[in-house]
mmCIF file of C-alpha atoms in Angstrom:
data_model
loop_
_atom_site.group_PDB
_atom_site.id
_atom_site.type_symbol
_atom_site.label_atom_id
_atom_site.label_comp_id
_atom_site.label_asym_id
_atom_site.label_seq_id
_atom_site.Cartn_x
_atom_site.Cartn_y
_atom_site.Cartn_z
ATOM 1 C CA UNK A 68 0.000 0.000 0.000
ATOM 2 C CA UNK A 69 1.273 3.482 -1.170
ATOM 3 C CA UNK A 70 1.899 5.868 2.244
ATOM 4 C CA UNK A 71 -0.357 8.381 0.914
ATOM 5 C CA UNK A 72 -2.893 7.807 -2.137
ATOM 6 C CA UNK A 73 -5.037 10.091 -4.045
ATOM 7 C CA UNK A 74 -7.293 8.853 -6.636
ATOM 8 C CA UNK A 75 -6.307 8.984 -10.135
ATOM 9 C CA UNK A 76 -7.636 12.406 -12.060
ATOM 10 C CA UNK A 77 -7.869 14.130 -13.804
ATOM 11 C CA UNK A 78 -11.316 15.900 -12.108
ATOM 12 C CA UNK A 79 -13.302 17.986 -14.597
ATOM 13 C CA UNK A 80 -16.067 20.057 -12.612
ATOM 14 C CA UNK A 81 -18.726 23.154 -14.074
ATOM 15 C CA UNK A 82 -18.029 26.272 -12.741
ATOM 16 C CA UNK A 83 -19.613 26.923 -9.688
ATOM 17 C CA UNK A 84 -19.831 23.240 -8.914
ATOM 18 C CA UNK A 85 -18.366 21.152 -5.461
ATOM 19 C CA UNK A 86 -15.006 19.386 -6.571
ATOM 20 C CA UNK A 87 -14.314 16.422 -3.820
ATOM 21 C CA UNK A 88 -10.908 15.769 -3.893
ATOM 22 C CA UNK A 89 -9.789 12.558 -1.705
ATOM 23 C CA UNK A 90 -6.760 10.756 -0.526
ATOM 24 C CA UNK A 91 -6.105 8.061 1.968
ATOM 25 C CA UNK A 92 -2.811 7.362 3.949
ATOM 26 C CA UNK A 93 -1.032 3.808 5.120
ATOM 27 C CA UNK A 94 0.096 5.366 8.777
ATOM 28 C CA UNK A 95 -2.417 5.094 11.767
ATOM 29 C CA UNK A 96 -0.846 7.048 13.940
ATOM 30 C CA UNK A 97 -0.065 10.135 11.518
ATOM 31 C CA UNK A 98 -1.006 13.437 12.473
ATOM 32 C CA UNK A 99 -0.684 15.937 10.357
ATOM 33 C CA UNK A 100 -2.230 16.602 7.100
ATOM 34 C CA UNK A 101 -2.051 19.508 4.586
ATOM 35 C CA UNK A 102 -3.387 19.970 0.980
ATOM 36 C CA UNK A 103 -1.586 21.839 -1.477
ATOM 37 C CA UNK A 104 -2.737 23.351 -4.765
ATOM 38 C CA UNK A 105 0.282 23.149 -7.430
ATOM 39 C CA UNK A 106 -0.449 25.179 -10.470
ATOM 40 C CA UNK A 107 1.222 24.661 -14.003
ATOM 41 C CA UNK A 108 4.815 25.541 -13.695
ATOM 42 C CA UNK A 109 5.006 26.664 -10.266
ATOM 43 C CA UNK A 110 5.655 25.640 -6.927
ATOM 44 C CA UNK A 111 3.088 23.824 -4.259
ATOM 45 C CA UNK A 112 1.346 26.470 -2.415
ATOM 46 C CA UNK A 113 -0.271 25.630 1.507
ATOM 47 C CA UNK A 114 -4.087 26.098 1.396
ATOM 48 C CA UNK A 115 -5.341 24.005 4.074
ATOM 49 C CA UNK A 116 -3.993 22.183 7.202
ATOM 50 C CA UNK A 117 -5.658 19.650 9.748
ATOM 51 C CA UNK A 118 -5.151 17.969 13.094
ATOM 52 C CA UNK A 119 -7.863 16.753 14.316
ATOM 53 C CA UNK A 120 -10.601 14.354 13.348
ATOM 54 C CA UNK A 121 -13.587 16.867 11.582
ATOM 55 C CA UNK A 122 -14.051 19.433 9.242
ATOM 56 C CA UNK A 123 -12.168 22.582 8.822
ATOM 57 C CA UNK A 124 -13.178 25.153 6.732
ATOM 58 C CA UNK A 125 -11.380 28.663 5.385
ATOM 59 C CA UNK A 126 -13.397 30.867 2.990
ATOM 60 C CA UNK A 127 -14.182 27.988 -0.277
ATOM 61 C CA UNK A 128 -12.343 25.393 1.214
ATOM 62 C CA UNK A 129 -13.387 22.414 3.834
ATOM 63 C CA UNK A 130 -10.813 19.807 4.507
ATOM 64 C CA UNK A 131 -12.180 16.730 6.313
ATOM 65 C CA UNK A 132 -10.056 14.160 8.325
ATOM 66 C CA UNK A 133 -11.019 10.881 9.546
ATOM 67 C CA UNK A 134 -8.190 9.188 11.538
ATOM 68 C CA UNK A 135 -10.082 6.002 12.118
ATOM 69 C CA UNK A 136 -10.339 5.504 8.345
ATOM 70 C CA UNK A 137 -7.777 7.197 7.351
ATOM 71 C CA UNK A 138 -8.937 9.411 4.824
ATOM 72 C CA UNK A 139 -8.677 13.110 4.335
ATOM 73 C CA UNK A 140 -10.819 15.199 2.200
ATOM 74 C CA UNK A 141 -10.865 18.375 -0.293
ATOM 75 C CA UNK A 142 -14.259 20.093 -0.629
ATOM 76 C CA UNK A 143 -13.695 23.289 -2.896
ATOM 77 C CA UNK A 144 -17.206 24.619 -3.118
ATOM 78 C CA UNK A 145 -18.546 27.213 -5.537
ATOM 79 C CA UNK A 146 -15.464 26.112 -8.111
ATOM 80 C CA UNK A 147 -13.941 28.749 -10.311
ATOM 81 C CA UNK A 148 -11.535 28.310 -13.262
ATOM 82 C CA UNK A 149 -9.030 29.843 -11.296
ATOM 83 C CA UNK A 150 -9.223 27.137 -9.036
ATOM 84 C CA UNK A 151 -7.554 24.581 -11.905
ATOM 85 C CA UNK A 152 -4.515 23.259 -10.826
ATOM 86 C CA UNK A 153 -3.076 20.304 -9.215
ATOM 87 C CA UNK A 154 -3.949 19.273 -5.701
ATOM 88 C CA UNK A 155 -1.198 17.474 -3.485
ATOM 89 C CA UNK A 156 -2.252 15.737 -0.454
ATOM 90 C CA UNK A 157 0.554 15.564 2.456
ATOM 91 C CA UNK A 158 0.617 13.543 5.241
ATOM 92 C CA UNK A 159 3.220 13.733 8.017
ATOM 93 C CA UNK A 160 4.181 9.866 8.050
ATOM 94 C CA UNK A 161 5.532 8.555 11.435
ATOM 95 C CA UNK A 162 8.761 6.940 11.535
ATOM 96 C CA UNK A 163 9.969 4.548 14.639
ATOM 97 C CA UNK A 164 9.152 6.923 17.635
ATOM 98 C CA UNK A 165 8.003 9.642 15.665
ATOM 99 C CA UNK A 166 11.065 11.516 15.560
ATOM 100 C CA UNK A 167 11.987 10.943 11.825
ATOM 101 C CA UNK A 168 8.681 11.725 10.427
ATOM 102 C CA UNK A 169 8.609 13.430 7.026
ATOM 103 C CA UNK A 170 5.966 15.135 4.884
ATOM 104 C CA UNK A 171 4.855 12.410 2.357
ATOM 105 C CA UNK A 172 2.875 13.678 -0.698
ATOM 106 C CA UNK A 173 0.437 11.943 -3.285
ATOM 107 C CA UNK A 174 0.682 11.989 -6.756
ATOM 108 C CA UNK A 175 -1.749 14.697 -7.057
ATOM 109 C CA UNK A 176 -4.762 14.906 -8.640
ATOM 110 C CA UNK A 177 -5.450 17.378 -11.682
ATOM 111 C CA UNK A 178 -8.656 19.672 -11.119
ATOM 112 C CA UNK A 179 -9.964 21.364 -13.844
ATOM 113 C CA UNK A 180 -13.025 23.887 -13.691
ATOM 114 C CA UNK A 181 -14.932 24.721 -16.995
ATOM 115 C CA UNK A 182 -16.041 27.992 -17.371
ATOM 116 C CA UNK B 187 8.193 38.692 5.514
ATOM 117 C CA UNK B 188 10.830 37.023 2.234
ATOM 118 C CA UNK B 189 9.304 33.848 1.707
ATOM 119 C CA UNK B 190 11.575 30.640 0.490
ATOM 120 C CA UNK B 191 14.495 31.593 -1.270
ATOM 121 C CA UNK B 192 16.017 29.049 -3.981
ATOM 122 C CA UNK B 193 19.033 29.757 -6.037
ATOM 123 C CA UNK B 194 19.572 29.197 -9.188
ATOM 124 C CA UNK B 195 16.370 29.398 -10.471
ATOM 125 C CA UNK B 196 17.401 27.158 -13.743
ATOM 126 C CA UNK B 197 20.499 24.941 -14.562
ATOM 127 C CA UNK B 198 21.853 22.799 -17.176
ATOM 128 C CA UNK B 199 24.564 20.402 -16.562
ATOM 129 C CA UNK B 200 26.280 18.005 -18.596
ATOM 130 C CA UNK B 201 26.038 14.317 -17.014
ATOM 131 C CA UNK B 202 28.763 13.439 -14.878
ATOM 132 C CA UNK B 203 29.090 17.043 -13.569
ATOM 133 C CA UNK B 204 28.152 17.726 -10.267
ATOM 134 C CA UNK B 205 25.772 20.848 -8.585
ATOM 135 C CA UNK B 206 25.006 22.875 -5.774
ATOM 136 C CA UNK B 207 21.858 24.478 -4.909
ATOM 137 C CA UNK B 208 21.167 26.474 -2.273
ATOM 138 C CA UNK B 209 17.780 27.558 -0.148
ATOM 139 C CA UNK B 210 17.457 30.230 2.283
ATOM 140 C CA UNK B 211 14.026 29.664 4.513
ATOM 141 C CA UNK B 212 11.688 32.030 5.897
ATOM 142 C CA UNK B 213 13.012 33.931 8.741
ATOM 143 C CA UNK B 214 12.731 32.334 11.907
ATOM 144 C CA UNK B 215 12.730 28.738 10.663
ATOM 145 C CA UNK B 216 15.171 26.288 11.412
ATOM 146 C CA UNK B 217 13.705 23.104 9.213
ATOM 147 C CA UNK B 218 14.852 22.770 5.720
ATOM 148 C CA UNK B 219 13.443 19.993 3.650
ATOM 149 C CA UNK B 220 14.240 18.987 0.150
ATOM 150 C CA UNK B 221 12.086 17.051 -2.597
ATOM 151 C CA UNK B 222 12.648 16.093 -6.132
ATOM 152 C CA UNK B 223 9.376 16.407 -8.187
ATOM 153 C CA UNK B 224 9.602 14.541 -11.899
ATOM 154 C CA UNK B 225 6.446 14.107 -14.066
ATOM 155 C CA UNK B 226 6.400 9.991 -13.259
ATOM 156 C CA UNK B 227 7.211 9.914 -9.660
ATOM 157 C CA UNK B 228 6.128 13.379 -8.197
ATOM 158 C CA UNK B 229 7.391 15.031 -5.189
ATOM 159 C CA UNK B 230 9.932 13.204 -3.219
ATOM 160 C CA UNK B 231 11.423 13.367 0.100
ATOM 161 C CA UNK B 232 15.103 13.908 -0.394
ATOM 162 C CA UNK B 233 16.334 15.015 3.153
ATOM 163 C CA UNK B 234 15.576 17.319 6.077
ATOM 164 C CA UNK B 235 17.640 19.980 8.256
ATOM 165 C CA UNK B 236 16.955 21.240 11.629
ATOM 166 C CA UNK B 237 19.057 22.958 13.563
ATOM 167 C CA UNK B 238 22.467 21.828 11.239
ATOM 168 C CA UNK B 239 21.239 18.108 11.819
ATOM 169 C CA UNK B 240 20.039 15.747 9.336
ATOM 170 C CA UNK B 241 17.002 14.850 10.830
ATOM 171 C CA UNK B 242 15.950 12.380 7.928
ATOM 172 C CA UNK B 243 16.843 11.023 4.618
ATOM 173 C CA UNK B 244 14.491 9.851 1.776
ATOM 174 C CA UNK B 245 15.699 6.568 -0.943
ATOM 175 C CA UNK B 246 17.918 8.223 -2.866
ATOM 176 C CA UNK B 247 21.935 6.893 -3.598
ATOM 177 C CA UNK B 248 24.905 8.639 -1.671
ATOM 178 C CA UNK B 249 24.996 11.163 -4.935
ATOM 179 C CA UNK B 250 22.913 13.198 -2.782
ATOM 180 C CA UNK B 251 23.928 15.324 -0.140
ATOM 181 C CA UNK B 252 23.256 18.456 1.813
ATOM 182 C CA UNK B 253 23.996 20.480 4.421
ATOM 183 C CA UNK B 254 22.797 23.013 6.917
ATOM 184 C CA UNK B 255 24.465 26.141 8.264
ATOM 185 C CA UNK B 256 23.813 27.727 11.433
ATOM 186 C CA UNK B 257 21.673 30.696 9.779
ATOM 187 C CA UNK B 258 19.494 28.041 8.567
ATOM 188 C CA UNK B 259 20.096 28.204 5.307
ATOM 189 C CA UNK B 260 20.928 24.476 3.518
ATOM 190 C CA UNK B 261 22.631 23.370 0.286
ATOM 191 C CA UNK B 262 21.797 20.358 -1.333
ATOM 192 C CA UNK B 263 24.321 18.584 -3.647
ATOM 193 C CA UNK B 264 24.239 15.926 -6.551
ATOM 194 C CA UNK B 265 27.449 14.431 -8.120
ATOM 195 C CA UNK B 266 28.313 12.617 -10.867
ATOM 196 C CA UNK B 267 24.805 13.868 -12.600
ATOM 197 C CA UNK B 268 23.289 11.625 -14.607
ATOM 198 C CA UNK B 269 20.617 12.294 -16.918
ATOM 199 C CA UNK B 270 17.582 10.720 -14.703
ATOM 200 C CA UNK B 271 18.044 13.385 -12.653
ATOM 201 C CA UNK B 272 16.806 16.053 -14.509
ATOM 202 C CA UNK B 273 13.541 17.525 -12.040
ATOM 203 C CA UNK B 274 12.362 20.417 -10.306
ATOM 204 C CA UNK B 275 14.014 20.657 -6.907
ATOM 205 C CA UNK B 276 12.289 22.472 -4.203
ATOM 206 C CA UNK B 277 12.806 23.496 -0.788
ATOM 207 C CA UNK B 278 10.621 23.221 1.689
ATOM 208 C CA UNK B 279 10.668 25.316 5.148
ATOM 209 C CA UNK B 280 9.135 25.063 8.468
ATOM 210 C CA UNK B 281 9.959 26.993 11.780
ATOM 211 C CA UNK B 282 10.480 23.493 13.507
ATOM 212 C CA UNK B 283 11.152 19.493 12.622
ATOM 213 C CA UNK B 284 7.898 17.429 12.679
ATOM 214 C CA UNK B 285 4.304 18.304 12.638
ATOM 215 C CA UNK B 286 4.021 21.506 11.309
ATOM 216 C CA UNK B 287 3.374 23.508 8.527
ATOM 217 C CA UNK B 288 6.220 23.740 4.928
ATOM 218 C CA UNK B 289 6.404 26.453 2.619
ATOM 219 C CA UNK B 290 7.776 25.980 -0.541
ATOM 220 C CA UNK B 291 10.451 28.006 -2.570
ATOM 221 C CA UNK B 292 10.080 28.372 -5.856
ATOM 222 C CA UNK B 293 12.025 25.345 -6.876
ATOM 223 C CA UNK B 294 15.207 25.004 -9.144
ATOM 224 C CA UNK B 295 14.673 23.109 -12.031
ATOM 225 C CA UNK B 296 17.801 21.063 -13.078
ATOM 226 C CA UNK B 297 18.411 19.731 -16.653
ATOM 227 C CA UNK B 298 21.145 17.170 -17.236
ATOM 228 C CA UNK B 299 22.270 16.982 -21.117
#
């Protein structure tokens, strides 16, 4: 099993529509979790952080996290074409005694909002 | 407040050479990480720096190395380049090791010819 996992894109959503992005990771006892939004050509930019099991929201976004199944969510709602770009899913992965953990990313999924 | 620094922004290098790249973090931060990002196998955990300590290592060969100084800023090094190892490197900065929150440079983007 992969350490972190998003599902396989690319995502094509309307304008003004909810794009779901999802991703699972392999380490129970992980605790950190970040999305990133990658856009053609540049660097991965922080949007959204999470602890703790729940939704968090800022402004468009809601990032969900379930520890006991793993998962962590991207809800972008009210999509605009500006929002087309790559997101990364990162998970802190726990090494030994936690010590050497290290951000692990997914592949990325490929969003893309028609106008 | 500067964000991530990375310099050079671009590079070509004949295989066999060898490189230096540097990254200078956001003030106050004392983690450095490093990731290679390539179409086929997308970002990946090279190595991190806190406090002028290699605090982990990723799977790549010896041919890649780096360093920390005690301003926080790190250089990572390749050797004997070889032509797989073409990719965008970026930096990645945090204000401590662990849990928290990275913020990316701008990356360097390496071609080997």
């Amino acid at each position: 099993q992969k350490e972190v996992e998003q599902n396989s894109g690319p995502l094509s959503v309307p304008e003004g529509a909810i794009a779901s992005l999802n991703c699972t990771y392999s380490d129970r006892g992980s605790q950190s979790f970040f999305w990133y939004r990658q856009y053609s050509g540049k660097s991965p930019e922080l949007i959204m952080s999470i602890y703790s099991n729940g939704d968090k929201e800022d402004g468009r976004f809601t990032a969900q996290l379930n520890k006991a199944s793993q998962y962590v969510s991207l809800l972008i709602r009210d999509s605009q074409p500006s929002d087309s770009a790559t997101y990364l899913c990162a998970v802190n992965i726990l090494k030994g005694t936690g010590a050497n953990s290290k951000l692990t990313f997914g592949k990325g999924i490929t969003l893309s909002v028609r106008p | 407040k500067a964000g991530v620094t990375q310099t050079p922004r671009y590079l070509i290098k004949t295989r066999g050479q060898q490189v230096t790249l540097s990254c200078s973090p956001i003030s106050g931060h004392r983690s450095v990480s490093w990731y290679q990002q390539t179409p086929g196998q997308g970002l990946q955990f090279l190595f991190e720096y806190f406090s002028e300590t290699q605090r982990n290592k990723g799977n790549f060969p010896g041919r890649f190395s780096g360093r920390q100084f005690s301003n926080s800023r790190s250089e990572m090094n390749v050797s004997t380049l070889e032509l797989g190892d073409s990719a965008l490197y970026l930096c990645a900065s945090s204000w401590a090791a662990g849990n928290t929150e990275a913020f990316f440079g701008q990356g360097t983007r390496l071609t080997v010819v």
